[in-house]
PDB file of C-alpha atoms in Angstrom:
ATOM      1  CA  MET A 127      14.792 -11.182  61.682  1.00  0.00           C
ATOM      2  CA  ASP A 128      15.070  -9.546  64.969  1.00  0.00           C
ATOM      3  CA  VAL A 129      17.935 -10.218  67.122  1.00  0.00           C
ATOM      4  CA  GLU A 130      17.507  -9.304  70.373  1.00  0.00           C
ATOM      5  CA  PRO A 131      21.213  -7.706  72.150  1.00  0.00           C
ATOM      6  CA  PRO A 132      22.696  -9.750  74.444  1.00  0.00           C
ATOM      7  CA  ALA A 133      21.482  -9.295  78.212  1.00  0.00           C
ATOM      8  CA  GLN A 134      25.239  -8.550  79.319  1.00  0.00           C
ATOM      9  CA  PRO A 135      28.086  -7.653  77.056  1.00  0.00           C
ATOM     10  CA  VAL A 136      29.712  -9.713  75.271  1.00  0.00           C
ATOM     11  CA  ASP A 137      33.412 -11.139  76.569  1.00  0.00           C
ATOM     12  CA  GLU A 138      35.036 -11.305  73.376  1.00  0.00           C
ATOM     13  CA  LEU A 139      38.077 -12.848  74.561  1.00  0.00           C
ATOM     14  CA  GLU A 140      35.981 -15.974  76.772  1.00  0.00           C
ATOM     15  CA  LEU A 141      33.677 -16.325  73.288  1.00  0.00           C
ATOM     16  CA  ALA A 142      36.812 -16.898  71.551  1.00  0.00           C
ATOM     17  CA  VAL A 143      38.511 -19.385  74.205  1.00  0.00           C
ATOM     18  CA  GLY A 144      35.006 -21.049  74.006  1.00  0.00           C
ATOM     19  CA  LEU A 145      35.141 -21.562  70.378  1.00  0.00           C
ATOM     20  CA  ALA A 146      38.568 -22.036  70.523  1.00  0.00           C
ATOM     21  CA  ARG A 147      37.511 -25.586  73.175  1.00  0.00           C
ATOM     22  CA  ILE A 148      34.560 -26.215  70.656  1.00  0.00           C
ATOM     23  CA  ARG A 149      37.455 -26.783  67.734  1.00  0.00           C
ATOM     24  CA  THR A 150      40.251 -28.575  70.537  1.00  0.00           C
ATOM     25  CA  MET A 151      36.580 -30.916  71.342  1.00  0.00           C
ATOM     26  CA  MET A 152      36.325 -31.490  68.111  1.00  0.00           C
ATOM     27  CA  ARG A 153      39.673 -32.694  66.785  1.00  0.00           C
ATOM     28  CA  LEU A 154      39.533 -34.810  69.319  1.00  0.00           C
ATOM     29  CA  LEU A 155      36.518 -36.672  68.515  1.00  0.00           C
ATOM     30  CA  ASP A 156      38.155 -37.586  65.018  1.00  0.00           C
ATOM     31  CA  VAL A 157      40.086 -40.740  65.782  1.00  0.00           C
ATOM     32  CA  PRO A 158      41.674 -42.444  64.201  1.00  0.00           C
ATOM     33  CA  ARG A 159      44.297 -40.030  63.872  1.00  0.00           C
ATOM     34  CA  ASP A 160      46.930 -41.580  60.085  1.00  0.00           C
ATOM     35  CA  LEU A 161      45.738 -37.205  58.234  1.00  0.00           C
ATOM     36  CA  SER A 162      47.655 -34.482  60.361  1.00  0.00           C
ATOM     37  CA  ILE A 163      44.709 -31.345  61.250  1.00  0.00           C
ATOM     38  CA  THR A 164      46.466 -29.751  58.531  1.00  0.00           C
ATOM     39  CA  ALA A 165      45.835 -32.539  56.019  1.00  0.00           C
ATOM     40  CA  LEU A 166      42.502 -32.412  56.579  1.00  0.00           C
ATOM     41  CA  SER A 167      41.471 -28.962  56.801  1.00  0.00           C
ATOM     42  CA  THR A 168      43.329 -28.728  53.496  1.00  0.00           C
ATOM     43  CA  LEU A 169      41.130 -31.189  52.484  1.00  0.00           C
ATOM     44  CA  ALA A 170      37.642 -30.044  53.651  1.00  0.00           C
ATOM     45  CA  SER A 171      39.127 -26.540  52.069  1.00  0.00           C
ATOM     46  CA  LEU A 172      38.631 -28.230  48.724  1.00  0.00           C
ATOM     47  CA  GLU A 173      35.872 -29.770  49.177  1.00  0.00           C
ATOM     48  CA  ARG A 174      34.087 -26.716  50.333  1.00  0.00           C
ATOM     49  CA  LEU A 175      35.659 -24.220  48.129  1.00  0.00           C
ATOM     50  CA  GLY A 176      36.676 -26.244  44.894  1.00  0.00           C
ATOM     51  CA  PRO A 177      40.199 -27.045  43.022  1.00  0.00           C
ATOM     52  CA  ARG A 178      42.974 -24.366  44.484  1.00  0.00           C
ATOM     53  CA  ARG A 179      46.405 -23.190  43.269  1.00  0.00           C
ATOM     54  CA  LEU A 180      49.417 -24.395  46.308  1.00  0.00           C
ATOM     55  CA  THR A 181      50.420 -21.351  46.933  1.00  0.00           C
ATOM     56  CA  ASP A 182      46.437 -20.799  47.593  1.00  0.00           C
ATOM     57  CA  LEU A 183      46.279 -23.538  49.788  1.00  0.00           C
ATOM     58  CA  ALA A 184      49.598 -22.754  51.811  1.00  0.00           C
ATOM     59  CA  VAL A 185      47.883 -18.994  53.020  1.00  0.00           C
ATOM     60  CA  MET A 186      44.831 -20.421  53.478  1.00  0.00           C
ATOM     61  CA  GLU A 187      45.853 -23.390  56.072  1.00  0.00           C
ATOM     62  CA  GLY A 188      48.835 -21.216  57.493  1.00  0.00           C
ATOM     63  CA  VAL A 189      52.020 -22.691  55.916  1.00  0.00           C
ATOM     64  CA  THR A 190      54.815 -22.539  53.610  1.00  0.00           C
ATOM     65  CA  GLN A 191      54.059 -23.743  49.870  1.00  0.00           C
ATOM     66  CA  PRO A 192      56.887 -26.553  50.189  1.00  0.00           C
ATOM     67  CA  ALA A 193      54.970 -28.008  53.686  1.00  0.00           C
ATOM     68  CA  MET A 194      52.043 -27.510  50.956  1.00  0.00           C
ATOM     69  CA  THR A 195      53.695 -29.003  48.245  1.00  0.00           C
ATOM     70  CA  GLN A 196      54.800 -32.032  50.706  1.00  0.00           C
ATOM     71  CA  LEU A 197      51.025 -32.449  52.098  1.00  0.00           C
ATOM     72  CA  VAL A 198      49.304 -32.568  48.593  1.00  0.00           C
ATOM     73  CA  SER A 199      51.755 -34.892  48.081  1.00  0.00           C
ATOM     74  CA  ARG A 200      51.013 -37.031  50.461  1.00  0.00           C
ATOM     75  CA  LEU A 201      47.204 -36.776  49.583  1.00  0.00           C
ATOM     76  CA  GLU A 202      47.704 -37.533  46.051  1.00  0.00           C
ATOM     77  CA  ARG A 203      49.405 -40.994  47.644  1.00  0.00           C
ATOM     78  CA  GLU A 204      46.378 -42.228  49.456  1.00  0.00           C
ATOM     79  CA  ALA A 205      43.972 -40.906  46.560  1.00  0.00           C
ATOM     80  CA  LEU A 206      42.915 -38.181  48.358  1.00  0.00           C
ATOM     81  CA  ALA A 207      42.893 -35.189  46.212  1.00  0.00           C
ATOM     82  CA  GLU A 208      45.091 -34.681  42.792  1.00  0.00           C
ATOM     83  CA  ARG A 209      46.605 -32.227  40.388  1.00  0.00           C
ATOM     84  CA  GLN A 210      44.882 -30.982  38.059  1.00  0.00           C
ATOM     85  CA  HIS A 211      44.840 -28.357  35.326  1.00  0.00           C
ATOM     86  CA  ASP A 212      43.235 -25.832  35.487  1.00  0.00           C
ATOM     87  CA  PRO A 213      40.252 -25.061  32.824  1.00  0.00           C
ATOM     88  CA  SER A 214      40.418 -21.301  32.509  1.00  0.00           C
ATOM     89  CA  ASP A 215      44.376 -21.617  31.897  1.00  0.00           C
ATOM     90  CA  ARG A 216      46.393 -24.884  30.995  1.00  0.00           C
ATOM     91  CA  ARG A 217      49.426 -24.017  32.601  1.00  0.00           C
ATOM     92  CA  VAL A 218      48.161 -23.208  35.814  1.00  0.00           C
ATOM     93  CA  VAL A 219      47.979 -26.405  37.888  1.00  0.00           C
ATOM     94  CA  VAL A 220      44.919 -26.501  40.603  1.00  0.00           C
ATOM     95  CA  VAL A 221      44.269 -29.374  43.367  1.00  0.00           C
ATOM     96  CA  ALA A 222      40.876 -30.729  44.015  1.00  0.00           C
ATOM     97  CA  ILE A 223      39.402 -33.009  46.186  1.00  0.00           C
ATOM     98  CA  THR A 224      39.194 -36.668  44.768  1.00  0.00           C
ATOM     99  CA  PRO A 225      36.006 -39.090  44.956  1.00  0.00           C
ATOM    100  CA  HIS A 226      38.017 -41.332  47.984  1.00  0.00           C
ATOM    101  CA  GLY A 227      38.519 -37.342  49.319  1.00  0.00           C
ATOM    102  CA  ARG A 228      34.899 -36.941  49.785  1.00  0.00           C
ATOM    103  CA  ALA A 229      34.220 -40.055  51.024  1.00  0.00           C
ATOM    104  CA  GLU A 230      37.039 -40.088  53.906  1.00  0.00           C
ATOM    105  CA  LEU A 231      36.047 -36.839  54.631  1.00  0.00           C
ATOM    106  CA  ALA A 232      32.287 -38.095  55.080  1.00  0.00           C
ATOM    107  CA  ARG A 233      33.032 -40.702  57.147  1.00  0.00           C
ATOM    108  CA  ARG A 234      35.149 -39.344  59.451  1.00  0.00           C
ATOM    109  CA  ARG A 235      31.530 -37.051  59.827  1.00  0.00           C
ATOM    110  CA  ALA A 236      30.079 -39.690  60.645  1.00  0.00           C
ATOM    111  CA  VAL A 237      32.090 -41.046  63.126  1.00  0.00           C
ATOM    112  CA  GLN A 238      32.683 -37.703  64.669  1.00  0.00           C
ATOM    113  CA  ALA A 239      28.707 -36.848  64.930  1.00  0.00           C
ATOM    114  CA  LYS A 240      27.785 -40.285  65.950  1.00  0.00           C
ATOM    115  CA  ARG A 241      30.797 -39.286  69.269  1.00  0.00           C
ATOM    116  CA  LEU A 242      28.642 -35.594  69.352  1.00  0.00           C
ATOM    117  CA  ALA A 243      25.563 -37.138  69.552  1.00  0.00           C
ATOM    118  CA  GLU A 244      26.817 -39.710  72.613  1.00  0.00           C
ATOM    119  CA  LEU A 245      28.247 -36.765  74.048  1.00  0.00           C
ATOM    120  CA  LEU A 246      24.955 -34.933  73.361  1.00  0.00           C
ATOM    121  CA  ALA A 247      22.430 -37.208  74.340  1.00  0.00           C
ATOM    122  CA  GLU A 248      24.168 -36.787  78.350  1.00  0.00           C
ATOM    123  CA  LEU A 249      22.711 -33.349  78.136  1.00  0.00           C
ATOM    124  CA  PRO A 250      19.552 -32.071  79.211  1.00  0.00           C
ATOM    125  CA  GLY A 251      17.315 -31.527  76.771  1.00  0.00           C
ATOM    126  CA  GLU A 252      17.220 -28.077  77.610  1.00  0.00           C
ATOM    127  CA  ASP A 253      21.191 -27.400  77.150  1.00  0.00           C
ATOM    128  CA  ARG A 254      20.808 -29.410  73.759  1.00  0.00           C
ATOM    129  CA  ALA A 255      18.473 -26.594  73.108  1.00  0.00           C
ATOM    130  CA  ALA A 256      20.390 -23.581  73.251  1.00  0.00           C
ATOM    131  CA  ILE A 257      23.326 -24.846  71.601  1.00  0.00           C
ATOM    132  CA  ALA A 258      20.757 -26.066  68.410  1.00  0.00           C
ATOM    133  CA  ALA A 259      20.112 -22.503  68.742  1.00  0.00           C
ATOM    134  CA  THR A 260      23.361 -20.607  68.297  1.00  0.00           C
ATOM    135  CA  LEU A 261      24.027 -22.897  64.789  1.00  0.00           C
ATOM    136  CA  PRO A 262      22.532 -20.256  62.425  1.00  0.00           C
ATOM    137  CA  ALA A 263      24.902 -17.286  64.084  1.00  0.00           C
ATOM    138  CA  LEU A 264      28.105 -19.672  64.039  1.00  0.00           C
ATOM    139  CA  GLU A 265      27.293 -20.698  60.559  1.00  0.00           C
ATOM    140  CA  ARG A 266      26.758 -16.671  59.834  1.00  0.00           C
ATOM    141  CA  LEU A 267      29.734 -16.647  61.756  1.00  0.00           C
ATOM    142  CA  THR A 268      31.727 -18.762  59.798  1.00  0.00           C
ATOM    143  CA  ALA A 269      30.854 -17.751  56.558  1.00  0.00           C
ATOM    144  CA  ARG A 270      32.111 -14.565  57.593  1.00  0.00           C
ATOM    145  CA  ALA A 271      35.672 -16.218  58.141  1.00  0.00           C
ATOM    146  CA  PHE A 272      35.791 -17.450  54.736  1.00  0.00           C
ATOM    147  CA  GLY A 273      34.788 -14.418  52.529  1.00  0.00           C
ATOM    148  CA  LEU A 274      31.544 -16.278  51.964  1.00  0.00           C
ATOM    149  CA  ALA A 275      28.784 -13.648  53.255  1.00  0.00           C
ATOM    150  CA  GLY A 276      29.186 -10.158  52.940  1.00  0.00           C
ATOM    151  CA  PRO A 277      27.924  -7.176  54.827  1.00  0.00           C
ATOM    152  CA  ALA A 278      25.197  -6.662  53.790  1.00  0.00           C
ATOM    153  CA  ASP A 279      24.261 -10.367  53.432  1.00  0.00           C
ATOM    154  CA  PRO A 280      24.034 -11.937  56.428  1.00  0.00           C
ATOM    155  CA  ALA A 281      22.292 -14.607  55.421  1.00  0.00           C
ATOM    156  CA  VAL A 282      24.871 -16.523  53.483  1.00  0.00           C
ATOM    157  CA  PRO A 283      24.913 -19.896  54.614  1.00  0.00           C
ATOM    158  CA  SER A 284      27.842 -20.972  55.445  1.00  0.00           C
ATOM    159  CA  PRO A 285      30.743 -24.482  54.714  1.00  0.00           C
ATOM    160  CA  GLU A 286      30.266 -27.080  57.186  1.00  0.00           C
ATOM    161  CA  VAL A 287      31.426 -25.765  60.848  1.00  0.00           C
ATOM    162  CA  SER A 288      33.481 -28.828  61.918  1.00  0.00           C
ATOM    163  CA  GLU A 289      36.814 -30.157  59.981  1.00  0.00           C
TER     164      GLU A 289
END
C-alpha cells in the first residue's frame, strides 16, 4: 500500500495539539464521570492487554504504586477488576478485568459512540469521509504507542483508540 507524502510538511506540534483536542472531546463525551480517567484507562488496558502486575499498571498509567494499589482496591470494591494469582508463578499477583468491568467499558463506549455519531451527523459528508480515511493511520499510530507494532510491521491491528 503506497501512501503519498503530504503536500505540506507535517507540523508535529500542531498534530499533537489536534490529537490532544480529540482526546479531550472523547473524554467529555464520556459521562457519568463516576470513574476517573486513570481508572477507565486502567480497565481498558486490562481489557486490551490482559492481566498485569500492579507495578506494571502503575508505570503504564504514570502513577505511583501506592496510588495504583488504591485504584485497584476501588475497582475491586466495584467488581470491575480483581486480583488473581499469576498462573505461571503462583507467588505473583496480577490484576484482571472482570466480566462486569468489560460490560461497564462496553456500556460507556456505546454512550460515547452515540454522542460522537450525533456530532458527526452535523458535519458535511466530505468531513466524515476525511475522518474515516484517517482511521487506519491512527490505528497504526496507536499500535506503535502501545508497542504492538515493530518497524517492519506497520499493519498490525491496534487496540481501541478511545478510552
